[in-house]
Coordinates of C-alpha atoms in Angstrom, one line a residue:
M1 CA 0.0 -0.1 0.4
N2 CA 1.5 3.0 -0.8
R3 CA 1.9 6.4 1.8
L4 CA -0.9 8.4 0.3
L5 CA -3.5 5.4 0.7
S6 CA -2.0 4.6 3.9
L7 CA -2.2 8.1 5.1
L8 CA -6.1 8.5 3.8
F9 CA -7.1 5.2 5.7
A10 CA -5.3 6.8 8.9
L11 CA -6.8 9.5 8.8
V12 CA -10.7 8.2 8.3
G13 CA -10.3 6.1 10.7
T14 CA -9.5 8.2 13.1
A15 CA -12.2 10.7 12.5
L16 CA -14.5 7.9 12.4
L17 CA -12.9 6.7 16.5
V18 CA -13.1 10.3 16.7
G19 CA -17.2 10.9 15.9
I20 CA -17.7 7.7 17.8
A21 CA -16.1 9.8 20.9
A22 CA -18.4 12.9 20.1
A23 CA -21.7 10.7 19.7
I24 CA -20.8 8.8 22.9
S25 CA -20.3 13.0 24.7
Y26 CA -23.7 13.8 22.9
G27 CA -25.4 11.1 23.9
N28 CA -26.5 9.8 20.7
A29 CA -26.9 6.4 20.8
A30 CA -28.0 6.0 16.8
A31 CA -24.6 8.1 16.1
V32 CA -22.4 5.4 18.7
W33 CA -23.9 2.6 17.0
L34 CA -23.6 4.3 12.9
C35 CA -20.2 5.6 13.4
S36 CA -18.9 2.1 15.1
I37 CA -19.9 0.0 12.2
G38 CA -18.5 2.1 10.1
S39 CA -15.0 2.2 11.5
V40 CA -15.0 -1.6 11.7
A41 CA -16.0 -1.8 7.9
F42 CA -13.7 1.0 7.1
I43 CA -10.9 -0.5 9.2
G44 CA -11.4 -3.8 8.4
Y45 CA -11.5 -3.0 4.5
G46 CA -8.2 -1.5 5.0
F47 CA -6.5 -4.9 6.3
A48 CA -8.2 -6.6 3.7
L49 CA -6.6 -4.0 0.7
K50 CA -3.4 -4.6 2.2
A51 CA -3.2 -8.1 2.4
K52 CA -4.6 -8.4 -1.5
L53 CA -2.2 -5.9 -2.6
R54 CA 0.7 -7.8 -0.6
R55 CA -0.5 -10.9 -2.4
K56 CA -0.5 -9.2 -5.8
R57 CA 2.8 -7.9 -4.9
Q58 CA 4.6 -11.7 -3.9
E59 CA 3.2 -13.0 -7.4
T60 CA 4.6 -10.7 -9.7
P61 CA 8.2 -11.8 -10.4
T62 CA 10.3 -9.0 -9.9
E63 CA 13.7 -9.1 -12.4

């Protein structure tokens, strides 16, 4: 995964976690659930994409 894509995933993942904290402080249960589900899905997608790119890079022979 290149640096820009890694930075994007880190920033968006962090923003979702901050959203969870803000929703908790405002007492908005629906927003807590929404941000929690979005955070888990987004971070999970980032890990899956990283593994896919790693497998693709290992399969490609380098000369």
